[in-house]
XYZ file of C-alpha atoms in Angstrom:
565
model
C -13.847 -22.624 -64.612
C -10.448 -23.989 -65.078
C -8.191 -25.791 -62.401
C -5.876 -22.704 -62.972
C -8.286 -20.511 -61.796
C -9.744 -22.215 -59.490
C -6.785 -22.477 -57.360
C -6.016 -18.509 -58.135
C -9.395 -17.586 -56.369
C -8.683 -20.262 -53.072
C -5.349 -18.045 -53.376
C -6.876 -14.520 -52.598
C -9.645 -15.562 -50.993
C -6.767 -16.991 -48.847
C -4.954 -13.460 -48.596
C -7.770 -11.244 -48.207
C -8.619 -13.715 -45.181
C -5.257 -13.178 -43.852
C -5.183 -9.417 -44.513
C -8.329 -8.980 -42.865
C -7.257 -11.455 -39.417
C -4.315 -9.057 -40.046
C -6.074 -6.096 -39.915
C -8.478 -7.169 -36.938
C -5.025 -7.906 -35.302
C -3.693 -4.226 -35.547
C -7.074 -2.755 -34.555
C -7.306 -4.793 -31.287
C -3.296 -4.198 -30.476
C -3.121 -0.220 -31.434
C -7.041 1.129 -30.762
C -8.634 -1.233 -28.972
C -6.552 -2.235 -25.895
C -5.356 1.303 -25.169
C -8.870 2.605 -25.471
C -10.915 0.254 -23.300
C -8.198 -0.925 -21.013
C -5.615 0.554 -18.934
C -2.800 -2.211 -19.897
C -0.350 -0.386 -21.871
C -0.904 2.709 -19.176
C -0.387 0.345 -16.428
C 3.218 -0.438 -17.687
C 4.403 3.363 -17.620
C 3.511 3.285 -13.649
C 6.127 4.306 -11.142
C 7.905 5.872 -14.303
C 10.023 9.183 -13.160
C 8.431 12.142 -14.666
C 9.779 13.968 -17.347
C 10.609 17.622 -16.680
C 9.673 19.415 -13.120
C 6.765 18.431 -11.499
C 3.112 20.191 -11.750
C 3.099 23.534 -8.873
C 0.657 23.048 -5.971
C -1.256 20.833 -4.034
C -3.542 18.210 -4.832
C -6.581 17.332 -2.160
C -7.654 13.025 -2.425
C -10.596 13.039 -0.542
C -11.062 9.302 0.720
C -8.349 7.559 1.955
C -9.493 3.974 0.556
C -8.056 2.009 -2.393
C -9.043 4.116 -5.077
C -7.761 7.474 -3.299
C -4.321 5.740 -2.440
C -3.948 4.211 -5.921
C -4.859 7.802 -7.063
C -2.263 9.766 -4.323
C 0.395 7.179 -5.464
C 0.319 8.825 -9.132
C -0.263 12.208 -8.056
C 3.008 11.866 -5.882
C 5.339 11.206 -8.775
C 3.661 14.463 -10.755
C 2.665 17.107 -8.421
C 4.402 18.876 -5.848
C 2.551 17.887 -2.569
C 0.052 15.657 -2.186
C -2.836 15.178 0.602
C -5.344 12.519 1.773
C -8.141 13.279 3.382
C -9.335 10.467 5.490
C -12.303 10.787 7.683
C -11.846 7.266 9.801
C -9.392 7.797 12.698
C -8.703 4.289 13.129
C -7.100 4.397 9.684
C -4.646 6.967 11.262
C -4.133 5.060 14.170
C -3.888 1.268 12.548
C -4.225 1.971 8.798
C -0.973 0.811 8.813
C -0.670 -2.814 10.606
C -2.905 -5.798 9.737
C -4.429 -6.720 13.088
C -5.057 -9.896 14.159
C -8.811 -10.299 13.569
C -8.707 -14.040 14.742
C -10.409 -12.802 18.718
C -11.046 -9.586 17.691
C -15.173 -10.795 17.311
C -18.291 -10.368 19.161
C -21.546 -12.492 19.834
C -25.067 -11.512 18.041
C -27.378 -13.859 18.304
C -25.138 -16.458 19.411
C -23.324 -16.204 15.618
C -19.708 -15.014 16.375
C -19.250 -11.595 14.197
C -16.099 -10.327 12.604
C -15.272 -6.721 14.029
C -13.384 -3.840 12.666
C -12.294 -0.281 13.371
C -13.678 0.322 9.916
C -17.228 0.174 10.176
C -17.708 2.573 6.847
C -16.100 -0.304 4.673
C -18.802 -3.202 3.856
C -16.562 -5.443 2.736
C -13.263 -4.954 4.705
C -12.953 -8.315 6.034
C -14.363 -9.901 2.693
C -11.851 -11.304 -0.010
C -10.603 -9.351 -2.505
C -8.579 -10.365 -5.858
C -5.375 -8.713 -7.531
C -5.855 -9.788 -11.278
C -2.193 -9.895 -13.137
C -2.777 -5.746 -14.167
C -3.136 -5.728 -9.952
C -0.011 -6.748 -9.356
C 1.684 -5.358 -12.245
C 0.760 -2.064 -11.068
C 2.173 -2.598 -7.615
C 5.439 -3.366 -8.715
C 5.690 -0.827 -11.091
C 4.519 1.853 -8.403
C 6.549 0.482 -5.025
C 9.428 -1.664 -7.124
C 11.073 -2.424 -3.502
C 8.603 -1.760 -1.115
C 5.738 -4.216 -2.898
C 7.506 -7.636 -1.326
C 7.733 -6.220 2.262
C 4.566 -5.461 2.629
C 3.498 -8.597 1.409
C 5.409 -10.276 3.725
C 3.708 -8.128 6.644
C 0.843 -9.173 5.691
C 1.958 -12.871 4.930
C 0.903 -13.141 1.390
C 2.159 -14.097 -1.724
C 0.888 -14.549 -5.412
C 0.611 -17.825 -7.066
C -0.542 -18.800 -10.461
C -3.530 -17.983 -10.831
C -5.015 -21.973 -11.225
C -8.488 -21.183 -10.482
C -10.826 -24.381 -9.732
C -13.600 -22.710 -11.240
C -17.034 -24.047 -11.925
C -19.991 -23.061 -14.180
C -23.451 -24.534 -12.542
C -21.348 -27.143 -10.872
C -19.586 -27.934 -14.045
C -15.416 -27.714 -13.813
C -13.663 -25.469 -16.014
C -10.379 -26.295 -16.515
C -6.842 -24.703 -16.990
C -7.015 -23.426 -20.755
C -3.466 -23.423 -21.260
C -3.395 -27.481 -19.785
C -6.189 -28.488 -21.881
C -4.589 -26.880 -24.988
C -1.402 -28.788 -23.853
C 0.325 -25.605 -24.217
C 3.416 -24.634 -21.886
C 3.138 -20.596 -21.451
C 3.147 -19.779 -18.156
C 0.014 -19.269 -15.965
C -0.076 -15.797 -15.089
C 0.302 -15.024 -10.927
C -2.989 -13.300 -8.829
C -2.864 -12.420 -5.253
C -5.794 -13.038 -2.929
C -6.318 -10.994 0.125
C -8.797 -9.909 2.210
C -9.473 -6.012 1.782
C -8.221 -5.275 4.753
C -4.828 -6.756 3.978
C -5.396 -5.009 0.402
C -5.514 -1.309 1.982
C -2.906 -1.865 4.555
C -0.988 -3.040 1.558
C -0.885 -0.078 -0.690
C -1.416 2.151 2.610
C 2.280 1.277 3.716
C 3.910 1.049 0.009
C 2.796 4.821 -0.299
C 3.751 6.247 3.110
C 7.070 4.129 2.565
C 7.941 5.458 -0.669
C 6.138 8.835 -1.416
C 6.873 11.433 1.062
C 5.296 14.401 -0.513
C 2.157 13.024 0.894
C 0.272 14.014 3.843
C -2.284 12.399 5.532
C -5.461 13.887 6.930
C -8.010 13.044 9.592
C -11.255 14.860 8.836
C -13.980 15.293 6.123
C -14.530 17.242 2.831
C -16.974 19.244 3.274
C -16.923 21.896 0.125
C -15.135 23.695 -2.289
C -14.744 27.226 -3.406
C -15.145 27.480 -7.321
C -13.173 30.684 -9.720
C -16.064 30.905 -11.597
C -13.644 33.216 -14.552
C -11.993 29.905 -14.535
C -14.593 27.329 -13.802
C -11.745 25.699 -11.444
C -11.442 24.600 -7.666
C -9.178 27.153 -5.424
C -9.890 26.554 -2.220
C -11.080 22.763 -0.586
C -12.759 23.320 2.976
C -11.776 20.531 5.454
C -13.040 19.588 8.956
C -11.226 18.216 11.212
C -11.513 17.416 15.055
C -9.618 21.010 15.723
C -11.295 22.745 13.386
C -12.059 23.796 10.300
C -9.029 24.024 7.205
C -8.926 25.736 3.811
C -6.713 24.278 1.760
C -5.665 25.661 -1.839
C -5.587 22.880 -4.481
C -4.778 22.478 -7.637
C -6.301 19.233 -8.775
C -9.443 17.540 -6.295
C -9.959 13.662 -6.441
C -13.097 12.453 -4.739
C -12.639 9.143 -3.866
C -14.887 9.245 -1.419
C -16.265 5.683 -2.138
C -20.598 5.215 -2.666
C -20.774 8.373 -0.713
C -20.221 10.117 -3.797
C -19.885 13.496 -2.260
C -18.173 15.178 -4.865
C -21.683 14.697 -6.878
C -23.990 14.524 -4.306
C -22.430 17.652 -1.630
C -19.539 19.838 -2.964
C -20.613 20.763 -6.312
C -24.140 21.586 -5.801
C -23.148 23.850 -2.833
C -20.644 25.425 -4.680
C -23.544 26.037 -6.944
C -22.088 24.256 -10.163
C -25.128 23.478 -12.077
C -24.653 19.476 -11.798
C -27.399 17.792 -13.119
C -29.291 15.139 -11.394
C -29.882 13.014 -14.104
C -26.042 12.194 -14.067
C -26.241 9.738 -11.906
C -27.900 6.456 -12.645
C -28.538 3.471 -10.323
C -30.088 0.043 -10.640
C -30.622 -2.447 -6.891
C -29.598 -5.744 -7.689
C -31.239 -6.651 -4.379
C -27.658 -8.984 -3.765
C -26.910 -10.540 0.052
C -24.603 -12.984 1.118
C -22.185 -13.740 3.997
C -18.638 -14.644 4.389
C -17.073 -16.563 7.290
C -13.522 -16.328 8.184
C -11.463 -19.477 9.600
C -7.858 -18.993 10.572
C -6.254 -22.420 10.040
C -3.507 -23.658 12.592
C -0.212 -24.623 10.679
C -0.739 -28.282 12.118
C -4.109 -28.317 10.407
C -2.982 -27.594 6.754
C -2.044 -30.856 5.745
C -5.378 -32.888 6.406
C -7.630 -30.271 5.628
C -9.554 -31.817 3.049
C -9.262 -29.267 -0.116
C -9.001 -30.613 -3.791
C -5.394 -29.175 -3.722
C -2.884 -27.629 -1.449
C -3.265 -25.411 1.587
C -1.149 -23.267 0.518
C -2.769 -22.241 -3.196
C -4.704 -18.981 -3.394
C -8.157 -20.093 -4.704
C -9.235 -23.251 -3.847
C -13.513 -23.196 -5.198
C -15.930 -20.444 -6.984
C -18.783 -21.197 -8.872
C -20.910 -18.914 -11.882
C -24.958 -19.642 -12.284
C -26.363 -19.132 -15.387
C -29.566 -20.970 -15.339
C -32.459 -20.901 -12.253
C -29.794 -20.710 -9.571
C -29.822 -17.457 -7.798
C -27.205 -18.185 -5.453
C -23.562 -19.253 -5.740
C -20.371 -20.254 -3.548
C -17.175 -18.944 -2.696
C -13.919 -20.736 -1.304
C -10.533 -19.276 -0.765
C -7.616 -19.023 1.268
C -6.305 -14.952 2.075
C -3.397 -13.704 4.149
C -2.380 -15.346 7.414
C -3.648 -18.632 6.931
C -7.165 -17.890 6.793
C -9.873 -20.005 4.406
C -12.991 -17.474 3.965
C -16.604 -19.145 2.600
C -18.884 -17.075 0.745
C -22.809 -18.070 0.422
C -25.116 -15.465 -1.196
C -26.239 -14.092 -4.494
C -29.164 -12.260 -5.844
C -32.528 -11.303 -2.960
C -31.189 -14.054 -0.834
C -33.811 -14.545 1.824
C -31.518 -16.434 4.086
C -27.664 -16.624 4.771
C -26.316 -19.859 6.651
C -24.617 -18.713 9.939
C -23.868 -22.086 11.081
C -22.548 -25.236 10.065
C -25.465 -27.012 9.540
C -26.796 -24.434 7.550
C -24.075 -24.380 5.332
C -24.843 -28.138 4.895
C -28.325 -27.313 4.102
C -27.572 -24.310 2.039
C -25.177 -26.094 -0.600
C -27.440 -29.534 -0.604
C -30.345 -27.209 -2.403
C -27.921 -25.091 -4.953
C -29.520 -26.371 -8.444
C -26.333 -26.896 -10.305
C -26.106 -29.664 -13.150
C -23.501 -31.002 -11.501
C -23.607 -31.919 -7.613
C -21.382 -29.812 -5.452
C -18.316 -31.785 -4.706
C -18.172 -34.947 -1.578
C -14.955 -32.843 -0.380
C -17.119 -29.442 0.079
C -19.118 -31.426 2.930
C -15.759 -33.157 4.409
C -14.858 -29.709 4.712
C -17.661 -28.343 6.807
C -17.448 -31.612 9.087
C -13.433 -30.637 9.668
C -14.200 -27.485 10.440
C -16.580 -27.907 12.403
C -14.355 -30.748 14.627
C -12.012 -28.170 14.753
C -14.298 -24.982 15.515
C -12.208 -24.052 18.449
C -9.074 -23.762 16.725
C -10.110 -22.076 13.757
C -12.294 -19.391 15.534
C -15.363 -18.898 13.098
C -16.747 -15.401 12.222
C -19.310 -14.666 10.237
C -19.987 -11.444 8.078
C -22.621 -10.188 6.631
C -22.673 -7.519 3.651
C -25.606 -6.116 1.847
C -24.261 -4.596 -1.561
C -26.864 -2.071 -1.709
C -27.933 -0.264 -4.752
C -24.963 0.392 -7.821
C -24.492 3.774 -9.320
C -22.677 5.297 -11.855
C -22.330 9.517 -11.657
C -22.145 10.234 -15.398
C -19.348 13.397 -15.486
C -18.789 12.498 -19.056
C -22.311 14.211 -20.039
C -21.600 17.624 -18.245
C -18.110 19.013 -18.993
C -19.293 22.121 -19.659
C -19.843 22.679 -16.187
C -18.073 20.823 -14.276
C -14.991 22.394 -12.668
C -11.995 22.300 -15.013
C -9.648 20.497 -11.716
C -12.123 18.079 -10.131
C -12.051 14.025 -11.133
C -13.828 11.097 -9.512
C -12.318 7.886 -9.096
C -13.370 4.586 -7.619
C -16.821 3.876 -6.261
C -17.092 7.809 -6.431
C -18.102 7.342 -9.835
C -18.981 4.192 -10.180
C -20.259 1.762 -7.907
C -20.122 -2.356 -9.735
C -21.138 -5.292 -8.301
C -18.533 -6.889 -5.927
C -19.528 -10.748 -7.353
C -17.972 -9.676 -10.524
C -14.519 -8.797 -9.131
C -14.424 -5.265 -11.337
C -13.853 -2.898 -8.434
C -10.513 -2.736 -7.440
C -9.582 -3.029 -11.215
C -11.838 -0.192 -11.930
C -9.854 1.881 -9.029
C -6.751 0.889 -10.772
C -7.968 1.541 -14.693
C -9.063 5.004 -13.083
C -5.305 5.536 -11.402
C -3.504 4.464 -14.791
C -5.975 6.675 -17.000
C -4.863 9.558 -14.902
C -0.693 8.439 -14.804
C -1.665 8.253 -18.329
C -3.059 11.889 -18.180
C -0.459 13.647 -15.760
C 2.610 12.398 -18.280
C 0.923 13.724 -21.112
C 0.657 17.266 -19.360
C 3.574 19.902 -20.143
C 4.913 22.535 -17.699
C 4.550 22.760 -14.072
C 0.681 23.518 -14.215
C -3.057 21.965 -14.762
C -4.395 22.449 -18.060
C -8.746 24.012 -18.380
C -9.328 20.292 -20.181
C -7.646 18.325 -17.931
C -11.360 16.974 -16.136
C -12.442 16.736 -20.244
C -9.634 14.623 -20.323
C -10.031 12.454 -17.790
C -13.549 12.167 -17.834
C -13.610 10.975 -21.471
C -11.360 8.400 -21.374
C -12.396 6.730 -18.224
C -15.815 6.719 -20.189
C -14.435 4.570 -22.490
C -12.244 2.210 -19.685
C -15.601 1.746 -17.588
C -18.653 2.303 -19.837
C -18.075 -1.700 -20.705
C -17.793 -2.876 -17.193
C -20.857 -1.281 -16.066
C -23.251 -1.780 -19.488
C -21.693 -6.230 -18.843
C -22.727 -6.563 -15.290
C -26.141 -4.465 -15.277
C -27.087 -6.976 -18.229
C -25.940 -9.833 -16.079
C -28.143 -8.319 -12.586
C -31.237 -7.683 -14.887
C -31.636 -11.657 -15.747
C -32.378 -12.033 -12.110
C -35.954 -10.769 -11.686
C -35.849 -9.038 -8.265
C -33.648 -6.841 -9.554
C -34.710 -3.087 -9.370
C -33.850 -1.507 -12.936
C -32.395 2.364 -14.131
C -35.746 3.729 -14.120
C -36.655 4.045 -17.966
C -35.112 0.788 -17.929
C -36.917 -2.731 -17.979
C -35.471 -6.243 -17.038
C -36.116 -7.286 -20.578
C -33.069 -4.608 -22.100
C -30.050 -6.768 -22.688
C -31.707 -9.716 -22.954
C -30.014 -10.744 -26.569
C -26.452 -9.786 -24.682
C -27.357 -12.437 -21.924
C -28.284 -14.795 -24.197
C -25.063 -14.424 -25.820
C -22.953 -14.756 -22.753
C -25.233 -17.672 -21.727
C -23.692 -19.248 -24.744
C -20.196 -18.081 -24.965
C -19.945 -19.358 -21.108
C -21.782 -22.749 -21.809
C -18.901 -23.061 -24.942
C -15.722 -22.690 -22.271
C -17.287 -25.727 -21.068
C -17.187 -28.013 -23.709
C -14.293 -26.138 -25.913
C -10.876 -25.567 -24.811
C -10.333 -22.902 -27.124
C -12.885 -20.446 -26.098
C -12.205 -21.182 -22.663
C -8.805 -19.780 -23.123
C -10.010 -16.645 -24.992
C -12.661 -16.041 -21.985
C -9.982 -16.801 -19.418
C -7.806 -13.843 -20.470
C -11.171 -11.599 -20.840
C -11.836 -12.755 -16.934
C -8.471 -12.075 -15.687
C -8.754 -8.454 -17.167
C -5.339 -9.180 -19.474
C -7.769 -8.870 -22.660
C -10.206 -6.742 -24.050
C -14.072 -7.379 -23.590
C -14.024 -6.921 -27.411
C -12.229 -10.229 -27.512
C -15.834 -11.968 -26.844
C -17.135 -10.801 -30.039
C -14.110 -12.034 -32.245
C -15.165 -13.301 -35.621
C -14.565 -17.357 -34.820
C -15.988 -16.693 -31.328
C -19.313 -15.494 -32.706
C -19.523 -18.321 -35.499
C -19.105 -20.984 -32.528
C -22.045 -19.540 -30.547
C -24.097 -19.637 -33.394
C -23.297 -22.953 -34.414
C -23.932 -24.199 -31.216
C -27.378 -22.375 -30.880
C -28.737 -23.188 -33.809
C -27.820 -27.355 -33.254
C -28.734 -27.518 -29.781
C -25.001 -28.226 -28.233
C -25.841 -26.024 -25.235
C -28.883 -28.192 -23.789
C -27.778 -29.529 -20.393
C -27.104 -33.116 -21.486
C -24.975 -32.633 -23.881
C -23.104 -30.137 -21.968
C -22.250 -32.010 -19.082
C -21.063 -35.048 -21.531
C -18.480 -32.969 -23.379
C -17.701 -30.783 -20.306
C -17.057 -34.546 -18.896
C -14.828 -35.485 -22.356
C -12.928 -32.101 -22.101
C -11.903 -32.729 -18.086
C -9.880 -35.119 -19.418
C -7.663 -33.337 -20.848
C -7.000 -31.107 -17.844
């Protein structure tokens, strides 16, 4: 072979490589993103809608975050909208972020968080806004979003996670790439602050919606049409028929559209929809409201006033993890828990003893321990409470598989269709991705009324949005072996995927590069298909087949790469 052709074959080789990165490129940006995220949908929120708006009433049942994310779209398509909400307090404080600082009782001598919302496990636990999170709120309430953050005295910030895998730091991608784009902002609040959030934005701005107390408790069913007429609502005065023209449940785990409405409407639901796996997962958060005169010798690696101060992933024999951030108001929450968790500290000493046995590689940090000794000195001032929450078993109602019968106007959205693991962080997003796919849905729609494949519709391409969060963190529960599988599932299925992410995770470690391309997938601004990008893959393999993911070597690069942060 000549030196002429030689060089004319490292030419096309060189072009069909570029042509195909090229290709890959316009296959993420036009198929990929809009089909398994809501990204590009969440940028059309809060649009006005084009032509008059769709006749009748639609009926939210559940007036949580996924049914007021789901009433806030409905408002800018449909005539009227209403949220049924079977908590009073919500009516009566749903509203106004109390002061939970003394609002606590005594069990056991442990001082216990209460709340007027009982039904809500986590409602004094920590929640996150991802960038798409806050995107979406000011697209939806453009001037109402930064008043109700100031009721609730919060405010995003970049989100500069100190993050840890098995004790091990991960660092800021875009610092150890030495790269100056700008970190995008997060917002962490309690859920409690998140509800009364986007409960005010949406009374404050949308005033074709009404507001409920009283329960769902059926639905009459055109069977000609194979579409709900007529919702049936009690409330304290009574019972209510109310026409509708499209019915949300978002009635959270409950689920009630699947597991009460349907079947006594006698639609033909099948059981073996629904699917549901225990990941047998406890743990406890405490809540410490932190005077202002405290905030400068508290001893956290950075700043009072940053959003996320400490969180840690396991991948290896550790069952349990820990949680440290700072929420609305001044106020630091600790998780402790993770997967069948026999016990839960409830004191400070048992904090002590609890993060002294975690089995990291890396020791937890001297300044975790200063921490507990401050706050302990200080216990009076910043009023500990401690809250338990057992996340129970996780479901996911399969609609997708019978829209032949189900009823042409009925979605689910939120937990009401699919129930994730909180540790994870997919929740809210997935009550957002299910709001957007829906915006998406309703702009799409012509005329003034409901189309017969509307439900299709929806129920379709939420598959798509979801099927990937639920199928990423089953395979992550079933490598913990108390876990209580799908039944005709084992522990064993997914174990190739959890090697994999075993490997892509250990690589963010020791490689700045795939620690940026994880980052994104984390923060929800990426597809999950990013994880399986052609370089990505090659690295993993490489470093599986030469050993660079045994402990030792780990820690030393991880070590090398902090460095650079």
């Amino acid at each position: 072979m000549s030196s002429g052709q030689a060089i004319q074959i490292i030419g096309l080789s060189a072009v069909l490589l570029a042509t195909l990165k090229g290709a890959g490129k316009l296959v993420r940006e036009k198929v990929l993103i809009p089909t398994l995220t809501p990204l590009e949908d969440v940028q059309h929120l809060g649009e006005p809608r084009k032509g008059e708006k769709l006749k009748g009433t639609v009926v939210v049942a559940g007036g949580s975050i996924a049914g007021l994310y789901a009433a806030s779209v409905c408002a800018d398509h449909f005539e009227n909208v209403i949220v049924v909400e079977p908590d009073r307090w919500v009516s009566d404080h749903g509203t106004t972020l109390d002061d939970q600082s003394n609002t606590h009782t005594s069990t056991g001598g442990t001082p216990k968080s209460s709340s007027g919302r009982s039904r809500v496990m986590q409602y004094n636990l920590v929640h996150m806004f991802h960038p798409p999170s806050l995107t979406a709120f000011e697209k939806l309430f453009p001037t109402e979003f930064e008043k109700g953050l100031d009721h609730i005295g919060a405010k995003p910030v970049p989100m500069e996670l100190y993050h840890y895998i098995d004790g091990i730091h991960i660092g800021l991608p875009f610092k150890q790439l030495g790269r100056s784009e700008e970190t995008p902002k997060h917002l962490l609040i309690s859920r409690a602050a998140f509800e009364i959030l986007l409960r005010r934005c949406l009374k404050n701005t949308r005033s074709n919606v009404k507001f409920i107390v009283g329960t769902v408790i059926g639905l009459s069913i055109s069977e000609k049409a194979n579409a709900v007429n007529q919702v049936f609502i009690r409330t304290d005065s009574g019972e209510i028929e109310q026409s509708a023209t499209l019915v949300i449940d978002a009635t959270g785990s409950d689920q009630a559209g699947f597991h009460k409405w349907l079947p006594r409407a006698k639609v033909p639901i099948p059981s073996s929809l629904r699917v549901e796996y225990n990941p047998k997962m406890y743990y406890t958060t405490t809540s410490f409201s932190i005077p202002k005169h405290l905030q400068s010798s508290i001893p956290l690696p950075r700043p009072f006033s940053n959003a996320q101060v400490y969180n840690t992933l396991v991948l290896r024999k550790e069952t349990r993890t820990i949680f440290f951030g700072i929420v609305e108001r001044d106020t630091l929450l600790i998780t402790c828990g993770g997967w069948n968790v026999s016990e839960r500290p409830h004191s400070f000493d048992e904090y002590r003893a609890y993060v002294s046995s975690l089995d990291f590689m890396e020791p937890v940090p001297k300044w975790v321990f200063a921490l507990f000794d401050f706050l302990e000195e200080h216990a009076d001032e910043v009023n500990p409470r401690w809250n338990d929450a057992n996340v129970g078993p996780l479901s996911w109602v399969q609609y997708h598989k019978a829209l032949d019968v189900v009823p042409s106007n009925f979605i689910a959205v939120g937990d009401a269709s699919m129930k994730l693991n909180p540790i994870f962080g997919q929740g809210c997003f997935k009550a957002l991705s299910d709001a957007a796919t829906l915006d998406a849905l309703l702009r799409k729609t012509p005329g003034s009324t409901v189309p017969t494949s509307f439900s299709s519709s929806f129920f379709k391409k939420q598959k798509a949005r979801i099927e990937t969060m639920w199928s990423g963190t089953r395979t992550q529960d079933y490598g913990f072996p108390d876990t209580i599988p799908v039944a005709g599932e084992s522990l064993s299925d997914g174990a190739l995927m959890r090697e994999y992410s075993k490997q892509v995770l250990a690589l963010t470690r020791v490689n700045a590069k795939a620690n940026h391309l994880v980052w994104h997938v984390n923060m929800l601004i990426a597809p999950v298909t990013d994880l399986f990008s052609p370089w990505l893959v090659g690295k993993v393999l490489w470093q599986w087949l030469t050993g660079g993911s045994r402990d030792d070597i780990v820690t030393s690069r991880a070590r090398k790469l902090q460095g650079l942060a």
